[in-house]
CSV table of C-alpha atoms in Angstrom, one decimal:
chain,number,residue,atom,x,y,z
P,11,UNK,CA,-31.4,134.2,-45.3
P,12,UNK,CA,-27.7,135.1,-45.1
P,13,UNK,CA,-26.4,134.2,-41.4
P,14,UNK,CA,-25.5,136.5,-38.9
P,15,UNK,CA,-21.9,136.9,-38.6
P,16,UNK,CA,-20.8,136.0,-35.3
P,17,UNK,CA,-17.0,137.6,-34.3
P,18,UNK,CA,-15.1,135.3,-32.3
P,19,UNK,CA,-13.0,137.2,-29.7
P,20,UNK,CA,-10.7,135.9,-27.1
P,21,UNK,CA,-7.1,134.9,-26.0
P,22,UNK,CA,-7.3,131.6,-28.2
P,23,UNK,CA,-4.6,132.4,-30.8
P,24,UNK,CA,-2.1,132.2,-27.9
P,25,UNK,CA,-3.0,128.3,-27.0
P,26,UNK,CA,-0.4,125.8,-27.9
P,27,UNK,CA,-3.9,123.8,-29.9
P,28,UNK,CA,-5.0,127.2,-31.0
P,29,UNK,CA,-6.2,125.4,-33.9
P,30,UNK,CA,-8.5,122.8,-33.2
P,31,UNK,CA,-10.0,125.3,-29.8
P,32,UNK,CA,-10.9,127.9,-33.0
P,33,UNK,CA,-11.9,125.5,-35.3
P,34,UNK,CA,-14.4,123.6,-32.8
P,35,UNK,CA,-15.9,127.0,-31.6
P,36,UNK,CA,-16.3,128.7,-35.4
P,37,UNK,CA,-18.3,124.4,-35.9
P,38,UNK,CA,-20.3,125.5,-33.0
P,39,UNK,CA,-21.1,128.9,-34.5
P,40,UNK,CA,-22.0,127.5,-37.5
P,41,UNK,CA,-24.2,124.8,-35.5
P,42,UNK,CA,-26.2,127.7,-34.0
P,43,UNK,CA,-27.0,129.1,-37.2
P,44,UNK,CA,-23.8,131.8,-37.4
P,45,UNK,CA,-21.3,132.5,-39.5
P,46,UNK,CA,-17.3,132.7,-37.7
P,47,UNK,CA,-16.2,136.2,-38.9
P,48,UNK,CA,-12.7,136.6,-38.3
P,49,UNK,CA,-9.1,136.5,-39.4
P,50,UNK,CA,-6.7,133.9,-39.8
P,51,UNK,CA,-3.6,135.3,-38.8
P,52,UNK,CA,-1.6,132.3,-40.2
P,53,UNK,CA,-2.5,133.8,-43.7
P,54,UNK,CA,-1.5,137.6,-43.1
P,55,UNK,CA,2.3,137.6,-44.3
P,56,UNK,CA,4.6,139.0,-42.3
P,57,UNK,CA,7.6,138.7,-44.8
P,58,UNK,CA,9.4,142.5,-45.4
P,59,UNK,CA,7.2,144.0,-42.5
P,60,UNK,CA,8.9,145.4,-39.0
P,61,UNK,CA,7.4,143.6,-36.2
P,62,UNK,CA,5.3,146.8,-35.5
P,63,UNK,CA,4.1,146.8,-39.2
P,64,UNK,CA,3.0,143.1,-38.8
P,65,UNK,CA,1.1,143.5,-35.5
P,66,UNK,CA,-0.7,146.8,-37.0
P,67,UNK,CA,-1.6,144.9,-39.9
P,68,UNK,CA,-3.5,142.4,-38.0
P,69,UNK,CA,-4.9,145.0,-36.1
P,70,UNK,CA,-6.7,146.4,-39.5
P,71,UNK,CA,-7.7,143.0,-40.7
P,72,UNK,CA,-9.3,142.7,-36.8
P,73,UNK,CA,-11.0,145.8,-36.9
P,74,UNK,CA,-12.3,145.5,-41.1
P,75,UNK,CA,-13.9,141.8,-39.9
P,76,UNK,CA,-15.9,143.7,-36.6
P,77,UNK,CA,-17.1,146.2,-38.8
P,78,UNK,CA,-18.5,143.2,-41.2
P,79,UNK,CA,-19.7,141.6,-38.2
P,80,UNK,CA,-23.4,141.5,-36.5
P,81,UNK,CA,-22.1,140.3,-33.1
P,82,UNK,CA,-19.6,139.8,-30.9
P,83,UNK,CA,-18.9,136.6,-28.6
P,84,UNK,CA,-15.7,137.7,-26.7
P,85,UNK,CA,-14.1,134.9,-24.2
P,86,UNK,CA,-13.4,137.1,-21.1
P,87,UNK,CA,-12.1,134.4,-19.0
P,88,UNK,CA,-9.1,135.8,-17.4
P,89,UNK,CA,-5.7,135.7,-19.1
P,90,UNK,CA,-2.0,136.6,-17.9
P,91,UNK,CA,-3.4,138.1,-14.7
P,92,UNK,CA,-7.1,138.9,-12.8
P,93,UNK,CA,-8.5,140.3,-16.1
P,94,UNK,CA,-9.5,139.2,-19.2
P,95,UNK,CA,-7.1,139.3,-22.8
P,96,UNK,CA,-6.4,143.6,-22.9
P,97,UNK,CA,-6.9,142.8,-27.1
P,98,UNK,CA,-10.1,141.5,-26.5
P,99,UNK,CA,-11.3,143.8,-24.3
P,100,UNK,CA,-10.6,146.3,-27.0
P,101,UNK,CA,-12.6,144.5,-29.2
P,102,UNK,CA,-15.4,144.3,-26.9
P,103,UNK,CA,-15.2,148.1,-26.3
P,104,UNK,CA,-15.3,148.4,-30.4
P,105,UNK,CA,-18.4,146.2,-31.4
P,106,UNK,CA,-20.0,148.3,-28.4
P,107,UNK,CA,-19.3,151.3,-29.8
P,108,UNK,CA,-20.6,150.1,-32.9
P,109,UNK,CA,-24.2,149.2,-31.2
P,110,UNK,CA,-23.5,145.7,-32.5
P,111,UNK,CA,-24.8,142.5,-30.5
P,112,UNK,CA,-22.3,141.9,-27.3
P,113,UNK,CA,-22.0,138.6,-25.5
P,114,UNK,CA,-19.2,137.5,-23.0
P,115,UNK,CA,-18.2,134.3,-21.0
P,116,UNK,CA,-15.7,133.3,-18.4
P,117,UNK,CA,-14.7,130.1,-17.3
P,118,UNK,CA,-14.6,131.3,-13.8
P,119,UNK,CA,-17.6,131.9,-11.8
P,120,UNK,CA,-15.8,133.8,-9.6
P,121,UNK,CA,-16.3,138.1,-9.5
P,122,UNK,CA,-13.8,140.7,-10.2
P,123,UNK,CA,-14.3,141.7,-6.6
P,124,UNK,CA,-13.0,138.5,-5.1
P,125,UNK,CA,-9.9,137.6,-7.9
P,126,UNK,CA,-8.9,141.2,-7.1
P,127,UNK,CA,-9.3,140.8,-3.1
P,128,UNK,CA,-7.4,137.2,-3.1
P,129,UNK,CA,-5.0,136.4,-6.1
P,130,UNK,CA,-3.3,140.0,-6.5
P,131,UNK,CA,-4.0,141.4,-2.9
P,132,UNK,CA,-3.8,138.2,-1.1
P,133,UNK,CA,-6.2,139.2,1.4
P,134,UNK,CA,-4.2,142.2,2.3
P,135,UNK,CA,-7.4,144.8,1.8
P,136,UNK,CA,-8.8,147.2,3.9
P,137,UNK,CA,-11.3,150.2,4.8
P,138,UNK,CA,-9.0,153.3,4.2
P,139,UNK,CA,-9.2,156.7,6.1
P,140,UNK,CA,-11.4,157.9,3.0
P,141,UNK,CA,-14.5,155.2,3.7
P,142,UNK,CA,-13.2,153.0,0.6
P,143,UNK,CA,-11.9,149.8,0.4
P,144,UNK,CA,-8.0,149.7,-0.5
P,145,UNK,CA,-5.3,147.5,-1.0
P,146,UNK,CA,-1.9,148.3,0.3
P,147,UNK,CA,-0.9,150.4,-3.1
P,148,UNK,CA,-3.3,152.3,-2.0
P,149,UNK,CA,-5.4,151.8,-4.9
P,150,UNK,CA,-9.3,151.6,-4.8
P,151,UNK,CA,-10.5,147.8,-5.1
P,152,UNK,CA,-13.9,148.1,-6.5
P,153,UNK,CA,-16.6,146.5,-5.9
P,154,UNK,CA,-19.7,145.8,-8.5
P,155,UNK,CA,-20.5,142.0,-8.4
P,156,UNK,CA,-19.3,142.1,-12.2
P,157,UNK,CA,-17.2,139.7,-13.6
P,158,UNK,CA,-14.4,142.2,-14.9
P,159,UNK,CA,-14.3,146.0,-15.6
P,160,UNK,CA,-17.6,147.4,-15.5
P,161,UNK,CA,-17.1,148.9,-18.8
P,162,UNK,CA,-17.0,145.1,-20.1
P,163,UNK,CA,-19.9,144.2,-18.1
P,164,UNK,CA,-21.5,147.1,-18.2
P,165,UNK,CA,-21.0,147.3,-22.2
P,166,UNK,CA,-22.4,143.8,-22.3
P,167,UNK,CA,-25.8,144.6,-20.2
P,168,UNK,CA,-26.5,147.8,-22.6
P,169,UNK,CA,-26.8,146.3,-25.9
P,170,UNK,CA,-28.6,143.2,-24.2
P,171,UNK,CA,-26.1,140.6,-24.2
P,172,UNK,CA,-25.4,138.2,-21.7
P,173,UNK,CA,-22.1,137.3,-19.7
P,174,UNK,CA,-22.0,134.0,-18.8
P,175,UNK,CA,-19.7,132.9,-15.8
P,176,UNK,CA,-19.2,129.4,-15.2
P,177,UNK,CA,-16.4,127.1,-13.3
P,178,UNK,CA,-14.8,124.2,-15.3
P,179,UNK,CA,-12.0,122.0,-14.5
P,180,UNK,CA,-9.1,123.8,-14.5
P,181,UNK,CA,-7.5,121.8,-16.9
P,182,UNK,CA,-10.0,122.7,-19.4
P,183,UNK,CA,-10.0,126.4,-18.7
P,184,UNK,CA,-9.3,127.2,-22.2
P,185,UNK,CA,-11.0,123.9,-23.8
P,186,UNK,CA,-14.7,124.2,-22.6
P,187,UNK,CA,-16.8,125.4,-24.5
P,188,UNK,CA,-20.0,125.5,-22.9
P,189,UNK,CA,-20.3,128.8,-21.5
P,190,UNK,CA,-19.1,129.7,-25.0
P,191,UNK,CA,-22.2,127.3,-25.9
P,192,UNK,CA,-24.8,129.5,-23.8
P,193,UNK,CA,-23.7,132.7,-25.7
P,194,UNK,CA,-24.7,131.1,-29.0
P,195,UNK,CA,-28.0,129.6,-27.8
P,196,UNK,CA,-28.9,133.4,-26.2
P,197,UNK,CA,-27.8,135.2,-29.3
P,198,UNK,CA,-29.3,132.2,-31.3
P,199,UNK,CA,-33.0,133.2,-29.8
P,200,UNK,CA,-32.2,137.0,-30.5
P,201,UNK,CA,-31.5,136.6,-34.1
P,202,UNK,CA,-34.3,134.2,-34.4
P,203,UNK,CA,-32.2,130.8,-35.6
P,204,UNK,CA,-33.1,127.4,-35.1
P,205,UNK,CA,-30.4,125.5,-33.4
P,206,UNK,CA,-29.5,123.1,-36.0
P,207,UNK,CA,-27.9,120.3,-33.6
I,9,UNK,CA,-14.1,177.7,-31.9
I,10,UNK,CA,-15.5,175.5,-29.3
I,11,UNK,CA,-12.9,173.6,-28.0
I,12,UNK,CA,-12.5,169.8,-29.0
I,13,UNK,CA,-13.2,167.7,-26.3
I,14,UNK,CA,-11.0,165.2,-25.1
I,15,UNK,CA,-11.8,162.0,-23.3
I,16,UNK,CA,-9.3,161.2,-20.4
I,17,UNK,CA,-9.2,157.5,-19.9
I,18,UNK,CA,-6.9,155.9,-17.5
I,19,UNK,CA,-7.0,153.8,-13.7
I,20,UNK,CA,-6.7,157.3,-12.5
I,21,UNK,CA,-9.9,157.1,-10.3
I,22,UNK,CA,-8.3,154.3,-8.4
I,23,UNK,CA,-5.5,156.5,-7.1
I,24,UNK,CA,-5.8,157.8,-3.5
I,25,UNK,CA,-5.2,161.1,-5.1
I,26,UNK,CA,-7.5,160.6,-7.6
I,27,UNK,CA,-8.9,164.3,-7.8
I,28,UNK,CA,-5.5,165.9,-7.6
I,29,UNK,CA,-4.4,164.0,-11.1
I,30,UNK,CA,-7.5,164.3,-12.3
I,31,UNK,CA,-7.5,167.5,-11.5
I,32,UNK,CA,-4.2,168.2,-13.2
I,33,UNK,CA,-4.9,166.0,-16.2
I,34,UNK,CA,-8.3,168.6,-16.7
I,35,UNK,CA,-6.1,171.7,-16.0
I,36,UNK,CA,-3.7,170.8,-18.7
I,37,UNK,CA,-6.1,169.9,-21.1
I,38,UNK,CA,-7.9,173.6,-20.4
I,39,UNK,CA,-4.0,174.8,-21.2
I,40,UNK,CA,-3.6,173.2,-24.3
I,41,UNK,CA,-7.3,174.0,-25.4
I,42,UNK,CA,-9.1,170.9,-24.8
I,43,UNK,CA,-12.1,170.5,-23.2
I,44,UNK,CA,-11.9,167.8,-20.8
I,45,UNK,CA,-14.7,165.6,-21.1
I,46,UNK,CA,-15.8,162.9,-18.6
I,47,UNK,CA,-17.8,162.0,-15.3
I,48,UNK,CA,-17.5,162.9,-12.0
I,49,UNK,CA,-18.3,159.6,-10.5
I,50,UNK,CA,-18.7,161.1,-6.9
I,51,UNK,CA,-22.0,162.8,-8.7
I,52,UNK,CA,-23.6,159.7,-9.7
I,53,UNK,CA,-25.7,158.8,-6.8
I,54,UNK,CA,-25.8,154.7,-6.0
I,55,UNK,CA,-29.2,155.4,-3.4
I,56,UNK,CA,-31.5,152.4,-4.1
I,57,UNK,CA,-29.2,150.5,-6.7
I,58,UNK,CA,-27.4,147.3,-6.4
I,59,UNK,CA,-23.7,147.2,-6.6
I,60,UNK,CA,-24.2,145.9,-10.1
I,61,UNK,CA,-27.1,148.8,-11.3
I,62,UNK,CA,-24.1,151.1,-9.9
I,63,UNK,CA,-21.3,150.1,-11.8
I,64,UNK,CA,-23.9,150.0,-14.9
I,65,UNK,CA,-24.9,153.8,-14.4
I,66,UNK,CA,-21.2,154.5,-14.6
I,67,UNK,CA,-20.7,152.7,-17.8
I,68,UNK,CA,-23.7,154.1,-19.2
I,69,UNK,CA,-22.2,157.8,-18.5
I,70,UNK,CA,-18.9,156.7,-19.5
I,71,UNK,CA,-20.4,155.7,-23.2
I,72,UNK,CA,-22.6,158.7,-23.5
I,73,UNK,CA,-19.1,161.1,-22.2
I,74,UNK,CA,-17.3,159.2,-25.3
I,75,UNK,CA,-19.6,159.7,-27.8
I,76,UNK,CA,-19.7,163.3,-26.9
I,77,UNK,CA,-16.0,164.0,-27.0
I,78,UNK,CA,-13.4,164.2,-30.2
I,79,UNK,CA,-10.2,162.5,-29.1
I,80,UNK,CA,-9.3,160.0,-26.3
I,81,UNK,CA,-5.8,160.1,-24.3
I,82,UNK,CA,-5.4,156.9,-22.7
I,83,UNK,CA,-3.3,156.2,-19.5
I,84,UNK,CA,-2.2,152.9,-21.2
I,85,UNK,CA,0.5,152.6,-18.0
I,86,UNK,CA,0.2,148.9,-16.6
I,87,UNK,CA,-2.0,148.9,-14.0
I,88,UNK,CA,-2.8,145.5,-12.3
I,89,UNK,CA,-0.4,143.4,-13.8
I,90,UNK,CA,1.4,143.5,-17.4
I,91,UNK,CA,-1.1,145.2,-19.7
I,92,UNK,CA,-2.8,148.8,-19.3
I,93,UNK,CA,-6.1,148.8,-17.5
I,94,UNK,CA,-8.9,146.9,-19.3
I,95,UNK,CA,-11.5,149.2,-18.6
I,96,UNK,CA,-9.2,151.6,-20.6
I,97,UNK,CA,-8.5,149.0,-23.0
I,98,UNK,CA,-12.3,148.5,-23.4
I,99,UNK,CA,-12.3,152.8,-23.8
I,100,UNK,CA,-9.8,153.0,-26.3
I,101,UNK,CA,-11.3,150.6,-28.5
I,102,UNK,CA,-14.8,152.1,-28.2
I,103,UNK,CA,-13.1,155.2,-29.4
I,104,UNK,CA,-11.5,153.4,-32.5
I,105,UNK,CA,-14.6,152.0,-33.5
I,106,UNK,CA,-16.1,155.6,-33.6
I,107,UNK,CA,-13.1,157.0,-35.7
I,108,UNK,CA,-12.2,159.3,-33.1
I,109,UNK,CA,-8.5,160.9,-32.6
I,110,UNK,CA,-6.7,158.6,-30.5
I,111,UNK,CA,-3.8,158.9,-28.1
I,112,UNK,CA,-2.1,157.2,-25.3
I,113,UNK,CA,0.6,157.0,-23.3
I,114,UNK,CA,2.6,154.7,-20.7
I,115,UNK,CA,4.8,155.9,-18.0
I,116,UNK,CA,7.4,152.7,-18.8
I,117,UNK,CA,9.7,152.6,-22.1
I,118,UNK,CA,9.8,148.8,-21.7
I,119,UNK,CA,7.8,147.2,-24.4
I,120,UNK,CA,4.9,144.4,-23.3
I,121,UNK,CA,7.2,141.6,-24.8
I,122,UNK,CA,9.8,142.5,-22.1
I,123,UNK,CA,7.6,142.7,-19.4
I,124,UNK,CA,5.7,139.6,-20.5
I,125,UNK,CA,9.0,137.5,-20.4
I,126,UNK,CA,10.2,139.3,-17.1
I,127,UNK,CA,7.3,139.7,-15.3
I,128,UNK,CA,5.6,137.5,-16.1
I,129,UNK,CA,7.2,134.3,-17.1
I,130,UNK,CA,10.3,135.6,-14.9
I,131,UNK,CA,12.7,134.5,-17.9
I,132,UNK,CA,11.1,131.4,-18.3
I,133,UNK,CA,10.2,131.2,-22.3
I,134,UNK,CA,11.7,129.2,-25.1
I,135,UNK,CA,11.1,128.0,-28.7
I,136,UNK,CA,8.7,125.3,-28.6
I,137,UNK,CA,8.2,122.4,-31.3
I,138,UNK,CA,5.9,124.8,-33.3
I,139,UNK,CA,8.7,127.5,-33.8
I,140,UNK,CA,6.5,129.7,-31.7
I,141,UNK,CA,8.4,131.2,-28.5
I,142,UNK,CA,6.0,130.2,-25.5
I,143,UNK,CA,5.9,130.2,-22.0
I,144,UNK,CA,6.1,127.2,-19.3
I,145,UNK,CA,1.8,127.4,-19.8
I,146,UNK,CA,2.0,126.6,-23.2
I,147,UNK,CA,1.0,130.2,-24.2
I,148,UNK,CA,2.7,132.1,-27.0
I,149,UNK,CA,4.8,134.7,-26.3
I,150,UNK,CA,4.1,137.2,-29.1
I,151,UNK,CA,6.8,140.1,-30.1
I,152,UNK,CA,5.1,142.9,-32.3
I,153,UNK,CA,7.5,145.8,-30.7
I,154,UNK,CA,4.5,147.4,-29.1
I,155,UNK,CA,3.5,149.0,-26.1
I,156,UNK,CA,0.8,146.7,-25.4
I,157,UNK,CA,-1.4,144.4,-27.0
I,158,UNK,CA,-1.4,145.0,-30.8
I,159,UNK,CA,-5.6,146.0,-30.7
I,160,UNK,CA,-4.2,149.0,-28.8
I,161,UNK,CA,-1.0,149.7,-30.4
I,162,UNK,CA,-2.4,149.5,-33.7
I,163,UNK,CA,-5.6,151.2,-33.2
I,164,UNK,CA,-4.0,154.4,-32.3
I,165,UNK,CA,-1.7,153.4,-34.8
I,166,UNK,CA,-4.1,153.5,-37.7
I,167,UNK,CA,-6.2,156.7,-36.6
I,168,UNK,CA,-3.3,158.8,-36.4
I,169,UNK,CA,-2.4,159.2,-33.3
I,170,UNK,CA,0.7,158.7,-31.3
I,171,UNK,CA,1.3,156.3,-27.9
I,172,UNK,CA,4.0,157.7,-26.0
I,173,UNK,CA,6.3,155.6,-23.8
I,174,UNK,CA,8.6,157.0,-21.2
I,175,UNK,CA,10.4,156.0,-18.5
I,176,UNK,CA,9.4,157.8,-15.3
I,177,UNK,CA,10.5,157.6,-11.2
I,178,UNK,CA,8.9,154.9,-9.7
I,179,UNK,CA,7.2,156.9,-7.5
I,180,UNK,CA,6.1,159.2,-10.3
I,181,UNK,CA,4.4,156.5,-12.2
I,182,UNK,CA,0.9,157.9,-11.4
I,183,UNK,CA,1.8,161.2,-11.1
I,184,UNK,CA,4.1,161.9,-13.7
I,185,UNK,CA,2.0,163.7,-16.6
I,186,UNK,CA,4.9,164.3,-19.0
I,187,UNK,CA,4.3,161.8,-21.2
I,188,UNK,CA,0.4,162.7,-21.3
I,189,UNK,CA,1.5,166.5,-21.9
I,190,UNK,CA,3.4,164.8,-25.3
I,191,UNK,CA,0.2,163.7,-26.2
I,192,UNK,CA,-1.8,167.1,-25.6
I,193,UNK,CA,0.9,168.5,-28.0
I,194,UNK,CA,0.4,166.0,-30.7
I,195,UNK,CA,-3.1,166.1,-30.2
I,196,UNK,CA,-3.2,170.2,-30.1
I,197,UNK,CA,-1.3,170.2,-33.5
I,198,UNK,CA,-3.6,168.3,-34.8
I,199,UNK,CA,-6.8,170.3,-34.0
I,200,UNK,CA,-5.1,173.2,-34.8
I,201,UNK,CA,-4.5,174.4,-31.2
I,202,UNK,CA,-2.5,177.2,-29.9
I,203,UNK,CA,-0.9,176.4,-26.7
I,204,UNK,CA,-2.2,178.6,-24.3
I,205,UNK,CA,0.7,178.3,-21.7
């Protein structure tokens, strides 16, 4: 039986040890039975392309290894702000579209709701004239006890994946893998392999 | 002809004005002969659901309003920090997956490698060790010339469409639909359109 090919999404290409994070979740993948569908984007050569042309070729090889791809694990733990990585969020949205598999983790436990109230309002929300909650912009802060978006979460909860949320050390916000781990072994059951470790 | 349907994605429903631009966005749509396609999330009724069954129901109509339209235009305009909205993110790329027209649009010229340096590293980056440019965290600080993360750049990129970035008056940068109107244009072209104002 060929293995199900499992696409790694997530923020990891940005970590100063980008390699070894990648290469010890595609060994866990392949632990669970999986096989790590993605690029390297060391091997895409950028030589006589514009920037642009460079980041739009990545962009196809991305998209050609989702469509050759049963499922998606994307890390969702947030990145450069209160939300998850915008590219992998993209990505999510894409296998979704697709009807493939869909599972998400977050090394945070904590919900949209309360990273949204705290870190970028600091507290300063409050019932508007309307009946909704606001923030001083103005803007709506929503509230659905998701971890993100509820187009991510939501997305996720259709195709019967699971988004794990789970507090580590900070210092290993982008180094633990066990939520990561969890995806595998709940996909792993879905796609009927025998964990192998 | 029926008219194509267009998808509006953006954090419009956030806005305290919400159904004026919404409003607006539809009526200019209807102008250029789109049908504007989407939910009216003030119609979904949340009686007996928890917060999360809510924001699911909305997802759920979200999907079913994208599979049923022809072409996205995505309010790519940062929204929450550096990078466009991730529930639009998460849109765009659902729409790419399908092969859809896509188009989007910012309401700021500056690319996300300036505002990622600015903003958010406040200056702060240098070449590290690896050659890579990073930030104080360690991160890389990538440069592809693009709006936004290259999954959205360079999905619109490959299906066709345009992303349109423009400068507009700070307090203009919900309102302003200019730079959404370039889109309908493009888009109208495209599907063969008269403009009917």
């Amino acid at each position: 039986m060929s293995r199900p090919r499992v696409y790694l999404a997530g923020p990891e290409v940005f970590l100063v040890d980008c390699a070894a994070v990648i290469a010890a979740k595609r060994d866990l993948a392949l632990a669970y039975g999986f096989q790590p569908n993605g690029i390297a984007e060391e091997e895409l050569d950028p030589a006589g392309l514009s920037l642009f042309e460079f980041g739009h070729r990545i962009s196809l090889a991305n998209e050609k290894a989702m469509r050759a791809s049963d499922l998606i694990i994307a890390n969702l733990t947030p990145f450069r702000g209160i939300s998850a990585d915008i590219g992998t969020a993209f990505e999510l949205g894409f296998m979704c579209a697709l009807g493939r598999a869909a599972y998400g983790y977050t090394n945070t436990a904590r919900p949209y709701f309360e990273r949204l109230k705290d870190d970028y309002y600091h507290g300063a929300i409050a019932k508007a004239a309307d009946g909704a909650t606001r923030g001083p912009d103005g803007m709506m802060v929503e509230d659905h006890g998701m971890a993100d978006n509820l187009m991510l979460d939501g997305g996720i909860e259709t195709l019967g994946g699971i988004l794990v949320r789970r507090d580590v050390e900070p210092d290993r916000i982008w180094s633990d893998l066990s939520a990561f781990e969890d995806c595998l072994g709940a996909a792993a059951v879905r796609f009927g392999l025998a964990k192998a470790v």
